[in-house]
Amino acid sequence: MAFVCLGITMLPTPAAALSPLQASLEYTIDPGAYNNSVRAAPTSAMIYPRIAIDRDPASPRDGTIYVVGLQYAPNGSCGNPAVVRSIDGGRTFDAPHVAPLCLSGLSLDVTADNGTLFAASWGPRFLRSTDGGISWEILATIGNASAPASLAVDKVTGGLHLAWSTARWPDLGPVYASSSRDGGQNWTAPVAVLPAGLPAFSPQIAAYNDTVVVGLATANATGPFVAAVTSRDGGATWGSATALTPTAPCLRWSAPSSTVSSSGTFAISWYADPALLPQGCWDNWGNATQTFVSVSVDGGRTFFAPRLAGGPPGWSAMSFGDAVAFDTHSRLYVTWHSIARNWTAASVYVANSTDLGQGFESSSFTTRLQVGGGNSTAQENLALGLNDTVYLLWVAFDPSGDPNRTGIFVRGIAGEAKGNLALTSPTSASVDVQVRDASTGAIAYHAAWDGSPVTVPNVPPASYEVQVSVGNESSVAGRMPVRTWGRTTFTVHVTFSSGEPPHPALLPWEITAGAALAVLGGAVLIAVQHTRLTREAVLQREVRRLMYRFIRDHPGSSFSQVREAVGLQNGVAAYHLGVLERQGLVRSKTRRRHRWYYPDGDVTLWHELPLSPLQSSLLDEVRRCPGVGVRELARHVDRRTSSVAYNVKALARDGVLRTEQKGRKLRCFPADEPRPA
């Protein structure tokens, strides 16, 4: 062994090992090339369908996409709830499930929370389904209005909130709100949202941590306008209306929608046509109609000046809301439609914004219509699903044509990236490609390149950073945009600055085997020397030394923590971390769409990921009470059930604890506890 050490100190460092690769990125965008539309049901299955998605990590139906509406009743007396479901991210849907529950009105408003479907019919009447929409029960009848109700779940408190107008739809009338704190079993007495005598139409409600905002179309002596009304005590009392627009005749048909982000930012969208007379609101087939959005970042106290999301064209209409939504990174999405002359077709639009509505990027597609009445396509609505994907639902009509071109359709608001690598020289070293969201750091794709095209499907519209690693070196090739329903075709050009491809990185067991063989006969002495000297050369670079020391002292650090500790930009940090990882000085694991770094060695010794204070509390409670349910666990730590459920799923996925489903109850056990016989 002394001979081996002596040989290592004498061997010069190969020049190629010190030469990083260079990568560049070229791309083109083909708008509309990515078609992920899926026909969820025929138009005969239901009218005015709404989309809802179960996003509860503890739910056995986590990720299930629901399309819910009322079966059409020819006599107009009542309709039965109908549901179709997808359990594969919207790629396929099952046959309609119809519950024999006669409900008045034309529509339902639907939301999913903690594995349960909630719905509000006209009246309003409040419904609940605990079996994925197969059966429903009416828990409460709160009024008898002939107008739609808007339903919202407060994801922080778990409270349920309803808003509705008492006037016969689509007339203006008093607007009321009611709340429930026990899952819809009991509701507060209806409270007027607006001062007495001020009528309104189409109220849409959103709630966050007992702040409740209603967006609506109201009117004063000079005409209709769009307004927001806020309650800061869970709907018990309401403030004055905040006008979001000046008065204009056609704002009577502005179809407002309301939503709130996971951090408490509220948004209201609406349509606006500058026509001067009510009968002119649909003149020239909506060619002057625009879609606007206003955002509040202070809990509904104030709203930003309206921003144009898109249009013209558009269509002022009677609508049932849900045309605006946030993803988990507070990216804002807005949808609307326009109608071609003589009802020959309709176009559906989606705009997205990464800066809370200050700027928008829009995409559209054309669908069939040929049915009279502007409200026949006023059915596009949005819902947030898994992996930050917002889903769009719309209806295509054409009863005189091909039935396969009609139906209720669903598609993710996403795009696709597809490309390949071009290497200046062949290499025996492994080649890895990583694509990540440049703004959030979320990893969209990471795999070894096998020479075939790289496909990154169904990713939210954003800017994505492409990094390539060859052998011991890594380089950020650049950034490329992915547009809604577009395909970005890219090529990564990889050049080796020394003219020689990097050598394959030796793995730890190869190094150990090499040392042993060197003692026996010295057959792999050069490989051992090369790898150890290369490690020393890498650590001579001060930036990498600092990064290595931080990871050594803080095992389980995230990419952003390492980057911020050394004060680097994303691309530079990624490059240096890639070098350290390729040399075996650090290791990483991808969890929850993020990358976590550890010193070289068995990462399981570091218990996978660092636990947050909440996760540590949960683990302590599970050890104290093996078999505890998620709801009981939430009470023990005084946190919301949904927050606890999310962390329980993450801990179970990482092997820190395990879960068992017993009927409707999810029970938690320490990972090292034997399973019950």
XYZ file of C-alpha atoms in Angstrom:
677
model
C 0.000 0.000 0.000
C 2.931 2.368 0.590
C 3.867 1.819 -3.017
C 0.370 2.843 -4.119
C 0.533 6.128 -2.194
C 3.926 6.909 -3.636
C 2.690 6.248 -7.133
C -0.249 8.587 -6.679
C 1.908 11.527 -5.669
C 4.148 11.086 -8.672
C 1.521 10.688 -11.399
C 0.650 13.959 -13.263
C -2.967 15.021 -13.546
C -4.450 14.298 -17.002
C -5.238 17.546 -18.830
C -8.663 16.340 -19.992
C -9.847 15.939 -16.409
C -9.346 19.629 -15.804
C -11.196 20.778 -18.918
C -14.939 21.367 -18.400
C -17.309 20.691 -21.226
C -19.220 23.462 -22.940
C -22.901 23.167 -23.837
C -25.197 25.447 -25.801
C -28.906 25.313 -26.521
C -30.930 25.946 -29.669
C -34.719 25.707 -29.792
C -37.791 26.445 -31.867
C -41.436 26.685 -30.751
C -44.340 25.177 -32.662
C -47.536 26.772 -31.234
C -50.477 24.432 -30.843
C -48.463 21.300 -31.662
C -49.036 19.654 -28.282
C -52.582 18.304 -28.203
C -53.398 16.729 -24.849
C -57.189 17.083 -25.163
C -59.284 14.186 -23.875
C -63.018 13.659 -24.435
C -64.294 13.065 -20.917
C -67.976 12.489 -21.757
C -70.614 13.094 -24.424
C -72.644 16.288 -24.221
C -75.687 14.178 -23.367
C -74.079 13.077 -20.077
C -74.652 16.398 -18.286
C -75.200 20.114 -18.744
C -72.945 22.915 -17.515
C -70.181 20.532 -16.313
C -67.632 21.655 -13.726
C -64.171 20.268 -13.001
C -62.802 19.478 -9.538
C -59.597 17.660 -8.555
C -58.769 15.819 -5.330
C -55.409 17.117 -4.101
C -55.412 15.649 -0.590
C -52.238 13.560 -0.073
C -53.976 11.365 2.521
C -56.958 10.619 0.298
C -57.158 7.249 -1.478
C -58.432 9.281 -4.451
C -55.553 11.770 -4.463
C -55.165 13.127 -7.986
C -58.600 12.007 -9.197
C -60.134 14.421 -11.719
C -63.914 14.816 -11.487
C -66.275 16.274 -14.068
C -69.632 16.937 -12.430
C -72.917 18.335 -13.702
C -76.653 17.726 -13.822
C -78.324 15.359 -16.224
C -80.478 17.300 -18.646
C -84.163 17.149 -17.683
C -86.397 17.633 -20.767
C -89.298 18.868 -18.687
C -87.044 21.296 -16.823
C -88.243 20.085 -13.448
C -85.027 18.711 -11.956
C -81.814 16.913 -12.785
C -79.706 14.166 -11.260
C -76.016 14.662 -10.423
C -73.749 12.985 -12.982
C -70.016 12.360 -12.557
C -67.174 11.042 -14.728
C -63.732 10.434 -13.228
C -60.113 10.060 -14.262
C -57.509 8.363 -12.072
C -54.623 8.658 -14.556
C -54.118 12.403 -14.777
C -56.852 13.057 -17.323
C -55.732 10.554 -19.960
C -58.926 8.477 -19.678
C -62.315 8.874 -17.969
C -64.799 6.273 -16.788
C -68.456 6.033 -17.785
C -70.912 8.509 -16.208
C -72.211 7.739 -12.710
C -75.711 9.113 -12.081
C -77.227 9.503 -8.614
C -81.043 9.542 -8.358
C -81.246 12.863 -6.574
C -83.639 15.342 -8.130
C -82.135 18.855 -7.973
C -83.587 22.081 -9.336
C -81.666 24.508 -11.510
C -79.166 24.119 -14.306
C -75.829 23.698 -12.593
C -73.752 22.618 -9.617
C -70.674 24.246 -8.137
C -68.224 21.540 -7.062
C -65.028 21.292 -5.045
C -62.938 18.433 -3.618
C -61.366 18.502 -0.162
C -59.758 15.785 1.980
C -61.108 13.001 -0.208
C -64.672 14.307 -0.155
C -66.664 15.925 -2.958
C -68.804 18.914 -2.011
C -71.389 20.523 -4.284
C -73.916 23.335 -4.146
C -77.069 23.342 -6.256
C -79.508 26.162 -6.816
C -81.377 27.180 -3.708
C -78.782 26.695 -2.397
C -78.723 23.079 -1.301
C -75.473 21.596 -0.048
C -74.442 18.083 -1.106
C -71.669 15.711 -0.112
C -70.218 12.562 -1.653
C -67.758 10.387 0.238
C -67.397 7.673 -2.393
C -66.008 9.616 -5.314
C -69.311 10.852 -6.715
C -71.099 7.497 -6.924
C -73.696 8.572 -4.391
C -74.662 11.924 -2.876
C -76.501 13.116 0.199
C -78.139 16.495 0.778
C -76.809 17.801 4.077
C -78.546 21.184 4.122
C -81.137 23.291 2.336
C -80.203 26.904 2.994
C -82.594 28.776 0.693
C -85.020 28.401 -2.206
C -83.555 30.817 -4.765
C -83.844 30.085 -8.474
C -80.239 31.070 -9.050
C -76.839 29.350 -8.914
C -74.705 29.265 -5.767
C -70.932 29.605 -5.513
C -69.061 27.272 -3.141
C -65.546 27.574 -1.663
C -63.424 25.647 0.839
C -61.022 27.525 3.094
C -57.907 25.334 2.835
C -56.482 26.817 6.038
C -59.452 26.549 8.403
C -61.448 23.856 6.621
C -64.510 26.126 6.602
C -67.097 25.965 3.813
C -68.596 29.122 2.311
C -71.568 29.758 0.019
C -72.707 32.873 -1.841
C -75.874 33.289 -3.946
C -78.419 35.774 -5.227
C -82.038 35.484 -4.175
C -83.347 36.911 -7.461
C -84.504 34.618 -10.210
C -81.582 33.949 -12.545
C -80.407 35.963 -14.459
C -81.992 38.960 -12.698
C -80.149 41.188 -10.222
C -81.111 40.843 -6.576
C -79.802 40.737 -2.994
C -76.723 38.556 -2.434
C -76.285 36.420 0.687
C -73.540 34.286 2.186
C -73.476 31.438 4.697
C -70.677 29.392 6.291
C -70.160 25.987 7.891
C -67.470 24.874 10.320
C -68.434 21.193 10.565
C -68.141 19.900 7.026
C -71.543 21.178 5.909
C -73.724 19.656 8.599
C -74.723 23.046 10.004
C -74.722 26.497 8.381
C -74.863 30.024 9.724
C -77.923 32.151 9.086
C -77.618 33.882 5.686
C -75.957 37.305 5.879
C -76.372 40.072 3.285
C -73.102 40.662 1.445
C -74.088 44.106 0.114
C -75.953 46.971 1.810
C -79.734 46.799 1.592
C -81.122 47.874 -1.739
C -77.936 47.239 -3.734
C -78.633 44.367 -6.161
C -76.070 42.053 -7.712
C -75.673 39.158 -10.114
C -73.406 36.093 -10.409
C -71.573 36.229 -7.042
C -68.395 34.114 -6.911
C -66.704 33.310 -3.599
C -63.151 32.446 -2.438
C -61.758 32.006 1.101
C -58.396 31.862 2.855
C -57.782 31.745 6.620
C -61.207 33.283 7.440
C -60.817 36.042 4.851
C -63.675 35.633 2.392
C -63.936 37.571 -0.888
C -66.956 37.699 -3.190
C -66.590 39.014 -6.730
C -69.857 40.049 -8.372
C -71.585 42.262 -10.892
C -73.613 44.946 -9.139
C -75.154 48.294 -10.107
C -75.790 51.806 -8.847
C -77.759 54.721 -10.274
C -75.335 55.162 -13.183
C -75.145 51.519 -14.246
C -73.556 48.087 -13.672
C -69.980 47.556 -12.509
C -67.773 44.742 -11.197
C -66.945 44.819 -7.492
C -65.293 42.869 -4.697
C -66.694 42.554 -1.177
C -64.564 41.216 1.686
C -65.279 39.633 5.064
C -62.401 39.330 7.516
C -64.229 37.220 10.106
C -65.168 34.106 8.170
C -68.279 35.563 6.556
C -70.005 36.887 9.676
C -69.793 40.547 8.619
C -68.988 42.228 5.317
C -67.268 45.455 4.316
C -68.290 47.884 1.610
C -68.022 47.029 -2.074
C -64.731 47.878 -3.810
C -65.416 48.883 -7.405
C -63.032 47.180 -9.824
C -64.438 48.877 -12.932
C -66.300 52.050 -13.868
C -69.967 51.601 -14.733
C -70.863 50.366 -18.229
C -74.090 48.784 -19.525
C -72.545 45.500 -20.645
C -70.878 44.791 -17.294
C -74.234 43.288 -16.403
C -72.910 40.266 -18.331
C -69.347 40.408 -17.030
C -69.350 36.832 -15.609
C -66.939 37.390 -12.694
C -64.866 34.543 -11.247
C -62.975 34.477 -7.944
C -60.044 32.419 -6.672
C -57.275 32.483 -4.047
C -53.732 31.134 -4.078
C -52.179 28.810 -1.499
C -50.495 31.868 0.045
C -53.633 34.026 0.288
C -53.502 36.137 -2.892
C -57.023 36.760 -4.262
C -57.893 37.288 -7.928
C -61.114 38.216 -9.729
C -61.597 37.993 -13.500
C -64.410 39.296 -15.713
C -65.419 40.179 -19.274
C -65.896 43.757 -20.474
C -67.491 45.037 -23.686
C -67.346 48.815 -24.310
C -70.735 48.831 -26.102
C -72.970 51.703 -24.952
C -76.348 49.961 -25.072
C -77.451 46.691 -23.446
C -78.698 45.350 -26.778
C -75.261 46.059 -28.222
C -73.332 43.839 -25.797
C -72.957 41.123 -28.435
C -72.669 43.386 -31.489
C -70.208 42.247 -34.151
C -69.969 38.804 -32.495
C -68.030 40.021 -29.475
C -65.160 41.468 -31.439
C -64.721 44.252 -28.870
C -64.974 42.094 -25.720
C -61.934 41.840 -23.467
C -61.046 39.806 -20.376
C -59.589 41.489 -17.295
C -58.237 40.415 -13.918
C -57.566 42.242 -10.652
C -55.416 40.914 -7.807
C -55.300 41.585 -4.058
C -52.194 40.737 -2.029
C -53.458 42.189 1.279
C -56.395 39.946 2.042
C -58.986 41.781 -0.047
C -58.405 45.197 1.511
C -57.260 46.663 -1.801
C -57.076 45.434 -5.389
C -54.593 46.243 -8.135
C -55.804 48.187 -11.150
C -57.390 45.804 -13.690
C -54.977 44.163 -16.105
C -55.913 42.967 -19.569
C -55.618 39.176 -19.697
C -56.700 38.831 -23.308
C -59.058 39.757 -26.093
C -60.651 41.027 -28.103
C -62.420 38.957 -29.233
C -64.379 37.555 -26.344
C -67.982 37.086 -25.338
C -69.965 38.797 -22.599
C -72.019 36.043 -21.069
C -73.897 34.485 -18.221
C -71.439 32.136 -16.553
C -71.022 29.993 -13.453
C -67.486 31.080 -12.538
C -64.259 29.119 -12.003
C -62.638 30.858 -14.984
C -59.579 31.941 -12.962
C -57.111 29.818 -10.934
C -53.666 29.818 -9.316
C -51.114 27.013 -9.262
C -49.017 26.303 -6.160
C -46.356 28.820 -7.271
C -48.983 31.602 -7.584
C -48.892 31.546 -11.364
C -52.263 32.905 -12.492
C -54.467 31.356 -15.192
C -57.554 32.912 -16.828
C -59.880 31.392 -19.453
C -62.594 32.811 -21.737
C -64.128 32.179 -25.163
C -65.255 33.919 -28.318
C -67.846 32.974 -30.941
C -67.445 33.002 -34.713
C -70.046 34.683 -36.873
C -73.354 32.809 -37.313
C -72.496 30.309 -34.548
C -70.222 28.299 -36.801
C -67.463 27.781 -34.243
C -66.038 28.997 -30.956
C -62.508 29.638 -29.733
C -61.376 28.895 -26.179
C -58.519 30.941 -24.711
C -56.224 30.562 -21.715
C -53.799 33.226 -20.485
C -51.169 32.675 -17.822
C -49.136 35.141 -15.785
C -46.023 34.621 -13.663
C -46.190 38.065 -12.044
C -49.665 38.223 -10.485
C -51.365 39.498 -13.599
C -48.943 42.268 -14.524
C -48.298 40.539 -17.824
C -50.003 37.649 -19.629
C -49.168 35.098 -22.273
C -52.151 33.527 -24.045
C -52.974 30.504 -26.199
C -56.169 29.359 -27.867
C -57.838 26.648 -29.936
C -61.006 26.451 -32.031
C -63.901 24.130 -31.299
C -67.264 23.297 -32.823
C -70.435 25.202 -31.962
C -73.457 25.524 -34.284
C -75.825 25.978 -31.359
C -77.607 29.275 -30.793
C -77.182 31.232 -27.594
C -74.024 32.859 -26.349
C -74.122 30.992 -23.043
C -73.827 27.633 -24.783
C -70.045 27.812 -24.601
C -69.797 29.765 -21.361
C -68.735 26.561 -19.648
C -64.952 26.658 -19.714
C -63.643 26.364 -16.157
C -60.329 25.653 -14.427
C -59.032 23.534 -11.542
C -55.572 22.921 -10.100
C -54.356 19.321 -10.183
C -51.188 17.501 -9.217
C -47.666 18.509 -10.281
C -48.662 22.169 -10.625
C -50.841 21.432 -13.655
C -53.985 23.517 -14.065
C -56.718 21.739 -16.033
C -59.251 23.256 -18.415
C -62.753 21.922 -19.108
C -64.887 23.041 -22.054
C -67.832 21.807 -24.116
C -67.977 21.406 -27.904
C -71.386 21.394 -29.622
C -72.369 20.279 -33.109
C -75.512 18.127 -32.982
C -75.796 18.081 -36.772
C -72.259 16.828 -37.345
C -69.855 14.124 -36.254
C -70.612 13.158 -32.623
C -66.941 12.389 -32.041
C -66.186 16.078 -32.523
C -68.634 17.050 -29.811
C -68.443 16.378 -26.117
C -67.101 17.508 -22.773
C -63.335 17.864 -23.028
C -60.477 18.194 -20.518
C -56.854 19.104 -21.095
C -53.950 20.225 -18.948
C -52.705 23.761 -19.485
C -49.266 22.551 -20.397
C -46.770 22.150 -23.168
C -44.060 19.769 -24.267
C -40.314 19.930 -24.854
C -38.653 17.462 -27.178
C -35.065 17.365 -28.374
C -31.730 15.646 -28.625
C -28.032 16.054 -27.904
C -25.299 16.689 -30.453
C -21.818 15.720 -29.194
C -18.730 16.857 -31.088
C -17.018 13.578 -30.179
C -18.276 10.185 -29.067
C -17.714 9.345 -25.415
C -17.882 6.262 -23.254
C -18.763 8.399 -20.233
C -22.346 8.571 -18.998
C -24.371 11.501 -20.319
C -27.158 12.902 -18.135
C -29.775 15.495 -19.030
C -31.743 17.554 -16.519
C -34.554 20.006 -17.285
C -35.852 22.154 -14.446
C -38.168 25.113 -13.984
C -35.886 28.142 -13.934
C -38.087 30.075 -11.504
C -39.037 27.359 -9.002
C -36.201 24.851 -9.344
C -38.711 22.009 -9.791
C -37.199 19.165 -11.821
C -39.273 18.342 -14.889
C -36.923 15.728 -16.347
C -33.742 13.968 -15.262
C -32.377 10.848 -16.931
C -29.340 9.303 -18.552
C -29.247 9.974 -22.275
C -29.318 6.799 -24.364
C -29.065 8.447 -27.779
C -32.813 8.666 -28.320
C -34.812 11.936 -28.279
C -35.510 13.530 -24.897
C -39.233 14.108 -24.319
C -40.536 16.278 -21.476
C -44.355 16.119 -21.703
C -47.147 17.932 -19.880
C -45.136 20.650 -18.121
C -46.612 24.018 -17.040
C -45.818 26.970 -19.306
C -42.578 28.462 -17.994
C -38.891 28.961 -18.735
C -36.853 25.776 -18.299
C -33.110 25.437 -17.734
C -31.300 22.579 -19.466
C -28.199 21.090 -17.880
C -26.035 18.329 -19.349
C -23.436 16.217 -17.515
C -20.792 14.141 -19.309
C -18.460 11.986 -17.317
C -17.006 14.193 -14.597
C -18.204 17.542 -15.915
C -21.485 19.450 -16.029
C -22.652 22.529 -17.901
C -25.830 24.549 -18.143
C -26.710 24.732 -21.828
C -29.242 27.537 -21.492
C -32.929 28.233 -21.013
C -35.896 27.568 -23.266
C -39.563 28.529 -22.969
C -42.413 26.034 -23.008
C -45.696 27.564 -24.155
C -49.243 26.436 -23.442
C -50.142 23.648 -25.895
C -46.938 24.307 -27.803
C -43.990 22.047 -28.517
C -40.472 23.339 -27.942
C -37.989 21.424 -30.095
C -34.421 21.778 -28.850
C -30.873 20.664 -29.543
C -28.105 20.690 -26.927
C -24.680 21.081 -28.543
C -21.945 19.574 -26.379
C -18.321 20.515 -27.004
C -15.257 19.288 -25.122
C -12.885 22.223 -24.784
C -9.816 19.998 -24.692
C -10.916 18.221 -27.833
C -11.194 14.964 -25.843
C -14.370 13.706 -24.165
C -14.259 13.382 -20.364
C -13.392 9.993 -18.996
C -16.089 7.931 -17.284
C -16.332 8.636 -13.579
C -15.208 5.737 -11.398
C -17.693 4.562 -8.818
C -16.704 3.971 -5.169
C -16.738 0.183 -5.536
C -14.480 0.501 -8.604
C -12.016 2.543 -6.531
C -12.067 -0.002 -3.701
C -11.598 -2.896 -6.101
C -8.776 -1.040 -7.836
C -6.885 -0.540 -4.586
C -7.170 -4.199 -3.713
C -5.967 -5.306 -7.124
C -3.070 -2.860 -6.918
C -1.832 -4.633 -3.787
C -2.085 -7.949 -5.590
C -0.537 -6.953 -8.879
C -0.981 -3.225 -9.669
C -3.287 -3.868 -12.621
C -5.540 -0.846 -12.027
C -3.094 1.441 -10.244
C -3.369 4.216 -12.863
C -7.169 4.348 -12.558
C -6.967 4.706 -8.783
C -4.310 7.384 -9.044
C -6.248 9.285 -11.715
C -9.456 9.386 -9.686
C -7.828 10.429 -6.415
C -5.746 13.116 -8.051
C -8.779 14.393 -9.929
C -10.577 14.712 -6.600
C -7.704 16.742 -5.231
C -7.748 18.979 -8.323
C -11.457 19.628 -7.928
C -11.140 20.543 -4.262
C -8.413 23.039 -5.124
C -11.114 25.261 -6.564
C -12.222 27.424 -3.694
C -15.889 27.661 -4.711
C -16.282 23.931 -4.800
C -14.384 23.599 -1.543
C -16.844 25.971 0.120
C -19.801 24.070 -1.323
C -18.359 20.750 -0.216
C -17.774 22.009 3.327
C -21.325 23.372 3.558
C -22.823 20.063 2.426
C -20.528 18.157 4.778
C -21.648 20.312 7.703
C -25.307 20.438 6.593
C -26.148 17.020 5.123
C -29.497 16.986 3.360
C -29.278 20.590 2.164
C -31.422 21.589 -0.783
C -30.014 23.048 -3.979
C -31.184 26.549 -3.053
C -29.625 26.302 0.431
C -26.235 25.342 -1.006
C -26.468 28.016 -3.696
C -27.387 30.762 -1.215
C -24.696 29.699 1.273
C -21.990 30.291 -1.325
C -23.768 33.183 -3.073
C -23.995 31.799 -6.609
C -26.449 32.041 -9.478
C -28.525 28.969 -10.385
C -26.467 27.943 -13.394
C -23.086 28.380 -11.728
C -24.157 26.494 -8.614
C -25.599 23.666 -10.697
C -22.359 23.364 -12.669
C -20.124 23.143 -9.601
C -22.454 20.759 -7.774
C -22.467 18.560 -10.845
C -18.667 18.414 -10.793
C -18.612 17.544 -7.093
C -21.221 14.851 -7.615
C -19.488 13.374 -10.638
C -16.264 13.097 -8.662
C -18.065 11.291 -5.848
C -17.429 14.017 -3.303
C -21.153 14.589 -2.772
C -24.294 12.659 -3.582
C -27.831 13.807 -4.198
C -31.326 12.434 -4.200
C -34.417 13.843 -5.848
C -37.460 14.030 -3.614
C -40.605 16.140 -3.921
C -39.373 17.459 -7.264
C -36.285 18.973 -5.585
C -32.709 17.803 -5.180
C -31.017 17.289 -1.808
C -27.256 16.942 -1.269
C -25.169 14.796 1.114
C -21.478 14.106 1.691
C -20.105 11.079 -0.141
C -21.352 7.940 1.567
C -24.601 6.166 2.210
C -27.267 8.861 2.197
C -29.610 6.675 4.217
C -27.295 7.348 7.161
C -28.599 10.910 7.018
C -32.240 9.777 7.251
C -32.993 10.764 3.645
C -34.257 14.355 4.089
C -34.022 16.825 6.944
C -37.269 16.970 8.899
C -39.152 20.206 9.433
C -40.348 21.062 12.960
C -43.865 19.918 11.994
C -42.573 16.639 10.589
C -40.528 16.036 13.723
C -43.639 16.624 15.852
C -45.658 14.243 13.690
C -43.024 11.540 13.952
C -42.893 11.931 17.751
C -46.691 11.600 17.966
C -46.712 8.509 15.741
C -44.051 6.871 17.906
C -46.078 7.753 21.000
C -49.377 6.510 19.522
C -48.720 3.889 16.806
C -51.742 3.498 14.546
C -52.973 7.058 15.103
C -55.239 8.426 12.371
C -54.453 11.541 10.364
C -57.320 13.561 11.860
C -56.337 12.589 15.414
C -52.737 13.418 14.559
C -53.821 16.852 13.350
C -55.607 17.499 16.647
C -52.557 16.403 18.654
C -50.244 18.867 16.885
C -52.936 21.555 16.448
C -52.594 21.774 12.669
C -54.996 21.528 9.720
C -55.808 18.004 8.580
C -54.790 18.737 4.996
C -51.366 20.054 6.097
C -50.774 17.012 8.301
C -51.945 14.667 5.545
C -49.512 16.222 3.074
C -46.570 15.763 5.433
C -47.632 12.245 6.397
C -47.623 11.250 2.743
C -44.176 12.817 2.250
C -42.773 11.020 5.314
C -44.289 7.717 4.195
C -42.907 8.146 0.688
C -39.433 8.731 2.129
C -39.684 5.692 4.419
C -39.674 7.619 7.692
C -43.079 6.217 8.649
C -45.611 3.891 7.057
C -49.360 4.158 6.611
C -52.222 1.668 6.373
C -55.712 2.294 5.020
C -58.445 0.905 7.271
C -61.760 1.688 5.624
C -61.866 5.475 5.354
C -59.198 5.919 8.026
C -55.496 6.297 7.231
C -53.434 5.009 10.171
C -49.783 5.935 10.790
C -47.008 3.736 12.227
C -43.273 4.157 12.781
C -41.367 2.729 9.827
C -39.366 0.371 12.039
C -42.412 -1.087 13.847
C -43.391 -4.618 12.742
C -46.663 -4.894 10.851
C -49.544 -6.318 12.892
C -50.341 -9.935 12.151
